[in-house]
Short mmCIF file of N, CA and C in Angstrom, two decimals:
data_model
loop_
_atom_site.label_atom_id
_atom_site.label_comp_id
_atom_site.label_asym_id
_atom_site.label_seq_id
_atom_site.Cartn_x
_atom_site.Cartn_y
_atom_site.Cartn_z
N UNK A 14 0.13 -11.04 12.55
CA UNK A 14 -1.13 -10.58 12.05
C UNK A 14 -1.01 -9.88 10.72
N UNK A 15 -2.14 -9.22 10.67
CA UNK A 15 -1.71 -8.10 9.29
C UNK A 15 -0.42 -7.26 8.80
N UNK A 16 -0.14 -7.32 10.12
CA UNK A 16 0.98 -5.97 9.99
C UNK A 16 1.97 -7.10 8.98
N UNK A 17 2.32 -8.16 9.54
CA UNK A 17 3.57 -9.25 8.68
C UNK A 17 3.66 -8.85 7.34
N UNK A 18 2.03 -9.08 6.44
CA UNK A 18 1.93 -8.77 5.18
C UNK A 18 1.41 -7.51 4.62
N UNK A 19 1.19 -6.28 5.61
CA UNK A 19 1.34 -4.99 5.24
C UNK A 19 2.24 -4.49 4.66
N UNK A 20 3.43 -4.09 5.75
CA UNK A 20 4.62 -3.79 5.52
C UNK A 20 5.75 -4.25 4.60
N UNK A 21 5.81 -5.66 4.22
CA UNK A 21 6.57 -5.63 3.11
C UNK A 21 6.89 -4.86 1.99
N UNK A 22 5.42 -4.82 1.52
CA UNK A 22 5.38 -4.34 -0.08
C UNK A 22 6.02 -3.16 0.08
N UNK A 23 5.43 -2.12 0.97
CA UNK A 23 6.19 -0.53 0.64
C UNK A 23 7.56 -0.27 1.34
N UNK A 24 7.73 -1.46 2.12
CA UNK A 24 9.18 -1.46 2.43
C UNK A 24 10.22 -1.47 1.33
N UNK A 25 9.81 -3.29 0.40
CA UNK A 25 10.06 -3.24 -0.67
C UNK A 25 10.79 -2.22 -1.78
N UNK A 26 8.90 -1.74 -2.19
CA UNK A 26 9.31 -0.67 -2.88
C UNK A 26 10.31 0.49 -2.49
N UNK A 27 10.50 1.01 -1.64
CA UNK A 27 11.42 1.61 -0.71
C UNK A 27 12.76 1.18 -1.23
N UNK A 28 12.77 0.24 -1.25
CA UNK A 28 14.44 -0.14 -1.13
C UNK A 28 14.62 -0.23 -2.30
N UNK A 29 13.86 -0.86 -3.17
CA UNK A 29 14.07 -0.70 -4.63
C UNK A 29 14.36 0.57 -5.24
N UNK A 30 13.28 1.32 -5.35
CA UNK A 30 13.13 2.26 -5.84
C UNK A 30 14.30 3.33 -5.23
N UNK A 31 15.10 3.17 -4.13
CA UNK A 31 16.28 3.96 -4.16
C UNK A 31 17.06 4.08 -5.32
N UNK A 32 18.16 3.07 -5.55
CA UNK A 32 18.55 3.07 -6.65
C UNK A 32 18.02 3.53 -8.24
N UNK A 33 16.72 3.09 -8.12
CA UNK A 33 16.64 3.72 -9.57
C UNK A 33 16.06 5.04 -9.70
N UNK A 34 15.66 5.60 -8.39
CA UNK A 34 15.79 7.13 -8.15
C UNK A 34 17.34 7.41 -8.88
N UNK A 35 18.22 7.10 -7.39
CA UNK A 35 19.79 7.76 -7.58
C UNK A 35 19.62 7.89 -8.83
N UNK A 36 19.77 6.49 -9.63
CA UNK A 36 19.91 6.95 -11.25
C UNK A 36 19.75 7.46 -12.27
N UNK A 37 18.24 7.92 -11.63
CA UNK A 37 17.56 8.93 -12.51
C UNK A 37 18.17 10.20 -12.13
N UNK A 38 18.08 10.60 -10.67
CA UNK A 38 18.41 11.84 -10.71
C UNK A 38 20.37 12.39 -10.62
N UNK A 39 20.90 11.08 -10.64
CA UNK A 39 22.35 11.86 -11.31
C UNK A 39 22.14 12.21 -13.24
N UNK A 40 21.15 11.92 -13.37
CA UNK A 40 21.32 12.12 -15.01
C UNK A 40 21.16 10.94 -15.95
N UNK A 41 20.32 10.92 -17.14
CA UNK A 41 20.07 10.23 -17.66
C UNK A 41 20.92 10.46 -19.27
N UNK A 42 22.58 11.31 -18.94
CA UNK A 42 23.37 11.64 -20.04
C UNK A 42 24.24 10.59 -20.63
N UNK A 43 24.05 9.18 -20.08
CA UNK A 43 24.56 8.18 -21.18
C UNK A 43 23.70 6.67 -21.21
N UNK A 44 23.97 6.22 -22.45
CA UNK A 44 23.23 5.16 -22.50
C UNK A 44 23.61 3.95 -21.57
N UNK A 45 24.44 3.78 -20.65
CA UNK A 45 24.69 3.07 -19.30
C UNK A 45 23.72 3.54 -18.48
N UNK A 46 23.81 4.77 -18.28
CA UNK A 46 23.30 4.43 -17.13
C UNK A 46 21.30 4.74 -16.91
N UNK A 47 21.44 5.22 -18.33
CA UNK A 47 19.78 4.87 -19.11
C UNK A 47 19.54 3.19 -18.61
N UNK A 48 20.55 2.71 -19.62
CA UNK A 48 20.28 1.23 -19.00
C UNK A 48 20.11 0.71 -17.81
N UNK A 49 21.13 0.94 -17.18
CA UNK A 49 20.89 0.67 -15.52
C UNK A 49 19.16 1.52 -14.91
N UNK A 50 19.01 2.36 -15.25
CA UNK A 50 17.97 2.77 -14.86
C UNK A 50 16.38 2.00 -15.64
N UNK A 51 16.22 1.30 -16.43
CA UNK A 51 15.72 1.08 -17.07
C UNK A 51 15.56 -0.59 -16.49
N UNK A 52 16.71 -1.24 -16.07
CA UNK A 52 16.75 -2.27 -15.73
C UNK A 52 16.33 -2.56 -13.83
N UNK A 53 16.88 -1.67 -13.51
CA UNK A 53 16.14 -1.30 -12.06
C UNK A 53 15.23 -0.78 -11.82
N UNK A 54 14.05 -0.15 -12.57
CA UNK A 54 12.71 -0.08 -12.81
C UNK A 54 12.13 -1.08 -12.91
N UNK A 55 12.65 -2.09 -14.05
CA UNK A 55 11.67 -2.72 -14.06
C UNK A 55 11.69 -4.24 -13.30
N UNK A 56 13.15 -4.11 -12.71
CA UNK A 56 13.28 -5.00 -11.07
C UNK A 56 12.19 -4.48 -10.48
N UNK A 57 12.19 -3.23 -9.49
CA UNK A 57 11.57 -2.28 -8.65
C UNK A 57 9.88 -3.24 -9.03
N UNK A 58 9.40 -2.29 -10.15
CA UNK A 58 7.83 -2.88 -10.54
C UNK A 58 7.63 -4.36 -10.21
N UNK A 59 8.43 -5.41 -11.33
CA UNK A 59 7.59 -6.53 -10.99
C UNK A 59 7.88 -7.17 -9.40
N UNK A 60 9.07 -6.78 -8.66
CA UNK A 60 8.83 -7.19 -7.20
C UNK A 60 8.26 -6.41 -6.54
N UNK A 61 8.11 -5.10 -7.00
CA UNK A 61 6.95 -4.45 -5.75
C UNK A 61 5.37 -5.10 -6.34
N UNK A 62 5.32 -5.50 -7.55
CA UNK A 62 3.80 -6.06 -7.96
C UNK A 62 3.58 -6.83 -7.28
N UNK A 63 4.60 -7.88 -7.17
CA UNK A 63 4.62 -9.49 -6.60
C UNK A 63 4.42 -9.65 -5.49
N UNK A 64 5.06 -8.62 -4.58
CA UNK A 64 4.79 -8.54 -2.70
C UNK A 64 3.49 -7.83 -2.34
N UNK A 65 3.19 -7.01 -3.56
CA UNK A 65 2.13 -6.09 -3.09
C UNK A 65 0.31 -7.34 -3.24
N UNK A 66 0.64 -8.17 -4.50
CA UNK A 66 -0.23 -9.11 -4.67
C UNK A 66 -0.49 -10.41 -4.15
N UNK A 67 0.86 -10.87 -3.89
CA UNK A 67 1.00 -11.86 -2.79
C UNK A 67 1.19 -12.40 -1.24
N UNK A 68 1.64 -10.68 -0.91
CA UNK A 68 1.26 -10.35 0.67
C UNK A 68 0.29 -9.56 1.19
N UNK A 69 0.35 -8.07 0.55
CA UNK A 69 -0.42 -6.78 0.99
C UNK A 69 -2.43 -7.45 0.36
N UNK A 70 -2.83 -7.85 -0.58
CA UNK A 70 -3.65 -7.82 -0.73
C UNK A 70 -4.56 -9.03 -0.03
N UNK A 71 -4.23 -10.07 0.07
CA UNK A 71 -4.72 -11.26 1.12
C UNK A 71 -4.68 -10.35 2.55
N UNK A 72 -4.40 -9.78 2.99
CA UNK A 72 -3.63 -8.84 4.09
C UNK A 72 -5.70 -7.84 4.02
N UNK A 73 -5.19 -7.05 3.17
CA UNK A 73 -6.39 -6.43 3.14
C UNK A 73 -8.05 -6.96 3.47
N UNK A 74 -8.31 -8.01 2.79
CA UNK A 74 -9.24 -8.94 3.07
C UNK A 74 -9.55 -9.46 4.55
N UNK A 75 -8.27 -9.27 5.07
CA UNK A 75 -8.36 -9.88 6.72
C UNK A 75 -8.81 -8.61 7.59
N UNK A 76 -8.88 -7.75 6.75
CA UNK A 76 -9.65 -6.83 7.79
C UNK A 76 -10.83 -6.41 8.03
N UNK A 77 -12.01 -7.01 6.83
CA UNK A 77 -13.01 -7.18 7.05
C UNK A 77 -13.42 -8.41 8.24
N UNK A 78 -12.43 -9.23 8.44
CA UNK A 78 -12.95 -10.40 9.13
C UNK A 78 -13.48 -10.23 10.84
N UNK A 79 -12.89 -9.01 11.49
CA UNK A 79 -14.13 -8.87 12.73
C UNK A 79 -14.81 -7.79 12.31
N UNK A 80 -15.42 -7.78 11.52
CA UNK A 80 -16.52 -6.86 11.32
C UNK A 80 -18.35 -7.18 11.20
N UNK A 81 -19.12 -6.89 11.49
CA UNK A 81 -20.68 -7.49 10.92
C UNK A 81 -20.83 -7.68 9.78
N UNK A 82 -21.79 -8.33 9.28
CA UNK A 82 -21.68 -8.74 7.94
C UNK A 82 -22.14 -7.57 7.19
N UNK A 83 -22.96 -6.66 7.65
CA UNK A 83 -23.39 -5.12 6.56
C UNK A 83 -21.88 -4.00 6.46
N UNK A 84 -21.33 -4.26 7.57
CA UNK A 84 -20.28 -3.44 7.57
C UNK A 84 -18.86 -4.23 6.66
N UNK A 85 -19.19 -5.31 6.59
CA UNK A 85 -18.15 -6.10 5.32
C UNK A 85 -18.38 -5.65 4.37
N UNK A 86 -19.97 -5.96 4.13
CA UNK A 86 -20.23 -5.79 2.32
C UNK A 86 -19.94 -4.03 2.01
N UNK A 87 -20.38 -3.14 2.95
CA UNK A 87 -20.46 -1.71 2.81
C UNK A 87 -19.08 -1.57 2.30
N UNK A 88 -18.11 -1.84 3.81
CA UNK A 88 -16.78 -1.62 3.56
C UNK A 88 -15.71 -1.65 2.32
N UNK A 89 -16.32 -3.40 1.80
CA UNK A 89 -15.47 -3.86 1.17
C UNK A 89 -16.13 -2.84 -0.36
N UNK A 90 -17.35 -2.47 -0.41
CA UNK A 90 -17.63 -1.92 -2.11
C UNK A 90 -16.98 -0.44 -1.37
N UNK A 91 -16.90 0.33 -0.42
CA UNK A 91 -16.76 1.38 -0.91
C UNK A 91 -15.06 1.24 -1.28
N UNK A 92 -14.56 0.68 -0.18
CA UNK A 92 -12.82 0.78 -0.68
C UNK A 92 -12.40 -0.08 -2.04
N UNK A 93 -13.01 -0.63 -2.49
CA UNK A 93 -12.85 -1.56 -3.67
C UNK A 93 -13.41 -0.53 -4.97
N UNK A 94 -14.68 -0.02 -4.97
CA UNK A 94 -14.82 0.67 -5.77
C UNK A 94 -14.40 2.23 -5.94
N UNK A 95 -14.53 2.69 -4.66
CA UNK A 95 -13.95 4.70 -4.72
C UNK A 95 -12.65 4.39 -4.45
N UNK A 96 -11.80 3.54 -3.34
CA UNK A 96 -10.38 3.86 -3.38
C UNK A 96 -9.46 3.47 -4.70
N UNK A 97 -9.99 2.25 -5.35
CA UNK A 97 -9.26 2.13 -6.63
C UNK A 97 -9.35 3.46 -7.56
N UNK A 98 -11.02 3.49 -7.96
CA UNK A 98 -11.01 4.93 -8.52
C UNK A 98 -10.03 6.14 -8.66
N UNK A 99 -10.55 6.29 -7.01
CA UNK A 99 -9.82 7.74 -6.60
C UNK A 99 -7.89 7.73 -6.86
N UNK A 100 -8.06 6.32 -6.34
CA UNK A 100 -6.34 6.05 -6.33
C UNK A 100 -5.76 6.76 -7.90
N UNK A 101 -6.34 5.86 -8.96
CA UNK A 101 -6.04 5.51 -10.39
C UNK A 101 -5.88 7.26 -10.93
N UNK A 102 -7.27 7.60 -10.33
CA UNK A 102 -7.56 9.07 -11.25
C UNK A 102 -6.44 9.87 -10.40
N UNK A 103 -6.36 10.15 -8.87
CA UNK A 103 -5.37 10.94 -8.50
C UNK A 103 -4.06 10.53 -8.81
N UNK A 104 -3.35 9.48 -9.06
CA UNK A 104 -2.28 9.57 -9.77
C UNK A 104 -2.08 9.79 -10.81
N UNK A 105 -3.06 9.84 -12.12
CA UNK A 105 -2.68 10.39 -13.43
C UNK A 105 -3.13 11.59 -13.20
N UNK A 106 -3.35 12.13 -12.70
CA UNK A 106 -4.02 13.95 -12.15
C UNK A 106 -2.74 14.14 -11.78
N UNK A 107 -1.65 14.17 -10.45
CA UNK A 107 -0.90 14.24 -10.54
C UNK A 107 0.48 14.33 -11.36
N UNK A 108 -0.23 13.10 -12.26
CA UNK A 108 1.31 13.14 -13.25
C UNK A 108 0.99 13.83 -14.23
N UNK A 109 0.04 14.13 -14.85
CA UNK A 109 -0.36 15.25 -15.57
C UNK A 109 0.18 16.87 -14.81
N UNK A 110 -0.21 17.04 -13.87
CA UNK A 110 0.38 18.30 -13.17
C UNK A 110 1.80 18.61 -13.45
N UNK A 111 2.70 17.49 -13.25
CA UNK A 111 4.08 17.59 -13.56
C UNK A 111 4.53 17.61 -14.32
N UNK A 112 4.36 16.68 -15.31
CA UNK A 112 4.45 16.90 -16.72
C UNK A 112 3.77 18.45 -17.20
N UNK A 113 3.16 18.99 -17.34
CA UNK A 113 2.21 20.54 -17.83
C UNK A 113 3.66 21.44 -16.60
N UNK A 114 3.97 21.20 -15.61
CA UNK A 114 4.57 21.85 -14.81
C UNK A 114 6.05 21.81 -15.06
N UNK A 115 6.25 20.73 -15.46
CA UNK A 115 8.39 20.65 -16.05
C UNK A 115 8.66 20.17 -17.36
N UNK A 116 7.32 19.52 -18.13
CA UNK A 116 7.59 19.97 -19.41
C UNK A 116 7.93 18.33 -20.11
N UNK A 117 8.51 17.42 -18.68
CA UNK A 117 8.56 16.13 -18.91
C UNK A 117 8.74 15.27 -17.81
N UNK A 118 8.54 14.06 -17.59
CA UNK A 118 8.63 13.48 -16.26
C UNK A 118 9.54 12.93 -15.83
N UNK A 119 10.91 13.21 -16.59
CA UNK A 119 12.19 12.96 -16.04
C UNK A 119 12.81 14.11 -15.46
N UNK A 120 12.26 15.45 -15.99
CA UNK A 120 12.37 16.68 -15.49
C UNK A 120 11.69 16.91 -13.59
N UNK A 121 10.98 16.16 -13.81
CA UNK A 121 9.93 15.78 -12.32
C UNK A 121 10.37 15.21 -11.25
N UNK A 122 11.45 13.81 -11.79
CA UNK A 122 12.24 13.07 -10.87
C UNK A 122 12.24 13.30 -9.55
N UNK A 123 12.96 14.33 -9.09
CA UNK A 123 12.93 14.67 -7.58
C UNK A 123 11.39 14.54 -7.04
N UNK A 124 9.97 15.41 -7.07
CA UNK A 124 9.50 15.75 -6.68
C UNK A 124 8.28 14.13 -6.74
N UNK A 125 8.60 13.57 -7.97
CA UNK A 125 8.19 12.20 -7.72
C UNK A 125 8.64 11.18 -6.57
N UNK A 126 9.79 11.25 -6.44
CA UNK A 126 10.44 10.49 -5.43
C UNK A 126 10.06 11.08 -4.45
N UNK A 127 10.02 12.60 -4.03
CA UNK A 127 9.30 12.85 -2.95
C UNK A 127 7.94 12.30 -2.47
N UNK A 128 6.87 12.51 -3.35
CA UNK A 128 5.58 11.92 -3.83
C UNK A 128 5.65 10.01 -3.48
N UNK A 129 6.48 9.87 -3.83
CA UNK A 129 6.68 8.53 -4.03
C UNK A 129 7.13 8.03 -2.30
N UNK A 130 8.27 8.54 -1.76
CA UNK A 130 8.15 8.09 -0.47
C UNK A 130 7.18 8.62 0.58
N UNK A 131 6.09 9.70 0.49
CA UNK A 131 5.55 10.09 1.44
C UNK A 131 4.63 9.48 1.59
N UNK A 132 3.99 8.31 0.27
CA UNK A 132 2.76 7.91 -0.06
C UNK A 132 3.36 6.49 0.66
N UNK A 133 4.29 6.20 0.68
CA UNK A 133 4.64 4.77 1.11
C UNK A 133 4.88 4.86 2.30
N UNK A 134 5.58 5.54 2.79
CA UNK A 134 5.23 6.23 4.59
C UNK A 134 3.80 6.27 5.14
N UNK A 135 2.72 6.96 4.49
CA UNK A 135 1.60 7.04 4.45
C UNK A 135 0.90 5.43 4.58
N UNK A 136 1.35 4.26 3.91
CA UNK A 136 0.73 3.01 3.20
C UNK A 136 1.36 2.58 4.86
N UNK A 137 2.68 2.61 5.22
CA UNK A 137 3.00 1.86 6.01
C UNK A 137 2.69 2.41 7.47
N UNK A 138 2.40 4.20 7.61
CA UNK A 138 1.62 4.48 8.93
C UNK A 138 0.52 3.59 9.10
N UNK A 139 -0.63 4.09 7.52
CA UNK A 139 -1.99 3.45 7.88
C UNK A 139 -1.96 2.02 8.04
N UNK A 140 -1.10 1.00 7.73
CA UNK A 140 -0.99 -0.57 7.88
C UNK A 140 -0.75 -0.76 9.38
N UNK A 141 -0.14 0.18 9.90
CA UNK A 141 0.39 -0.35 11.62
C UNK A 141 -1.07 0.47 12.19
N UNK A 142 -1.58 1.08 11.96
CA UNK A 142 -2.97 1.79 12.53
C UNK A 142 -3.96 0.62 12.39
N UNK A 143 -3.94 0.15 11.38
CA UNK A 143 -4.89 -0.69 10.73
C UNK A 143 -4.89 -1.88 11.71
N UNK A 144 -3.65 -2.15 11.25
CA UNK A 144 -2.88 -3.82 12.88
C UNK A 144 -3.23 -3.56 13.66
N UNK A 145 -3.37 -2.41 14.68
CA UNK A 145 -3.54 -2.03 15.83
C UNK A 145 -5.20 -1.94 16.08
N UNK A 146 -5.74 -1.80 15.09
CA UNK A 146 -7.49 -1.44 15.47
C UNK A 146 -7.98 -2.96 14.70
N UNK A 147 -7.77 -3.82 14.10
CA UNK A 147 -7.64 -5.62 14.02
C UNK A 147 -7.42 -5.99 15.25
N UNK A 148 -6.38 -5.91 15.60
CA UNK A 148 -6.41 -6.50 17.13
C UNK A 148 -7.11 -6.07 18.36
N UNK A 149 -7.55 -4.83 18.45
CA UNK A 149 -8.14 -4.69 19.49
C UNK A 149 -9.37 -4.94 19.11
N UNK A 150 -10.06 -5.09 18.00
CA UNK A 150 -11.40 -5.51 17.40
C UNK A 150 -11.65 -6.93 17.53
N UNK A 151 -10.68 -7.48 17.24
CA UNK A 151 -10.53 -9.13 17.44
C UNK A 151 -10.52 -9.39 18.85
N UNK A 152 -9.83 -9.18 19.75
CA UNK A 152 -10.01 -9.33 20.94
C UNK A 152 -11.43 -8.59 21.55
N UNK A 153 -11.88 -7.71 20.99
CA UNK A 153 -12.83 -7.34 21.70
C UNK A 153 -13.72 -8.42 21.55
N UNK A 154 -14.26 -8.80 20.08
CA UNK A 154 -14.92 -10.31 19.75
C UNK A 154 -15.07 -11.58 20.49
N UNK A 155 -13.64 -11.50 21.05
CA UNK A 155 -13.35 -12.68 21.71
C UNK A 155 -14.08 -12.87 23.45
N UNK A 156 -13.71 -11.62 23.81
CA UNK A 156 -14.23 -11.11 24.92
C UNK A 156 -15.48 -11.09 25.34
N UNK A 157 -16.29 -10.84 24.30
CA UNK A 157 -17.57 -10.53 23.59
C UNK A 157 -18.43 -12.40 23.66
N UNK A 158 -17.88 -12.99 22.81
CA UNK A 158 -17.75 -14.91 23.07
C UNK A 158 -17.61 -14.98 24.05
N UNK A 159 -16.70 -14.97 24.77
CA UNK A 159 -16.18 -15.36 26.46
C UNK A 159 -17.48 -15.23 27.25
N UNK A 160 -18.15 -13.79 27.04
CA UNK A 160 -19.54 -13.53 27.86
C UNK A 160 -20.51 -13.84 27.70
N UNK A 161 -20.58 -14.54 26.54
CA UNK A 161 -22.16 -15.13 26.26
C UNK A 161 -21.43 -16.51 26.61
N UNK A 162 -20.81 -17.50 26.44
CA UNK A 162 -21.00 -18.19 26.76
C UNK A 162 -20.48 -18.68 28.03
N UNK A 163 -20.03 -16.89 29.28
CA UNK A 163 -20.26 -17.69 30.80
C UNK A 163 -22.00 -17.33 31.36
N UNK A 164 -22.84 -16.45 30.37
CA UNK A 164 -24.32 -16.02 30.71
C UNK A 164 -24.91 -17.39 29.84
N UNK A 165 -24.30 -18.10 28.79
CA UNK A 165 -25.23 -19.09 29.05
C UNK A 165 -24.95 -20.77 29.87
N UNK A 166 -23.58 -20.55 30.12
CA UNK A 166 -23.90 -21.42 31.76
C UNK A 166 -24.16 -20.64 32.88
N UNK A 167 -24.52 -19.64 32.90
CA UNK A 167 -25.47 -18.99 34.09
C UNK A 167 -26.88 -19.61 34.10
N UNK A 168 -27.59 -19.56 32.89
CA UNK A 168 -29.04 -19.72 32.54
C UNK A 168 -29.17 -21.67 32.75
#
């Protein structure tokens, strides 16, 4: 179900983004390992883009599908329009904080990576919550079918 193409992406990112943590936070005091860090970033990004666009978001869409049709359209504008929003603005709010707070955002490192895995913990709680209330919604549907059509070979 959903969960298949939930969980990738922030797994993904997860595993990526280890390494080019480590590298940031042993120090960014030679141009190696600048490089290496620089080059495992921008691994990290375009495969967490790629799983996040080619699994997680088709993924999303499937969860409007047992819903009524007012509760689709509602659903789908408010999380499409306030969660992008909110998303976009609270992360440059954030990185503004840190930056004004250490002066630069390599200075930040740690507390990003903190930031960074709690939000992907967070992505991958709410994806198995999400799986779990899809399926019992879907089956309820089904259940739901099953009874109208043993009340209309009753009639």
């Amino acid at each position: 179900g959903g969960r298949m193409g939930a969980i990738p992406p922030p797994a993904i990112m997860a595993i990526l983004a280890a390494p080019f943590f480590s590298c940031i936070l042993l120090g960014l005091d030679s141009p190696t390992r600048l490089h290496i860090a620089v080059i495992l970033g921008t691994i990290q990004s375009l495969l967490s883009k790629t799983s996040k666009y080619a699994l997680f978001d088709p993924t999303t869409q499937m969860a409007y599908i047992p819903l009524d049709p007012d509760s689709k359209v509602k659903g789908k504008a408010a999380i499409d329009v306030l969660g992008s929003r909110i998303g976009k603005s609270g992360g440059s709010l954030i990185q503004q904080v840190l930056v004004f707070a250490f002066g630069n955002i390599i200075s930040a490192a740690p507390v990003v990576a903190v930031i960074f895995y709690s939000v992907l913990f967070a992505w991958i709680s709410a994806a198995n919550k999400l799986s779990s209330l899809f399926v019992a919604q879907t089956e309820m549907g089904k259940a739901n079918q099953q009874m109208e059509k043993e009340k209309a070979k009753a009639e």
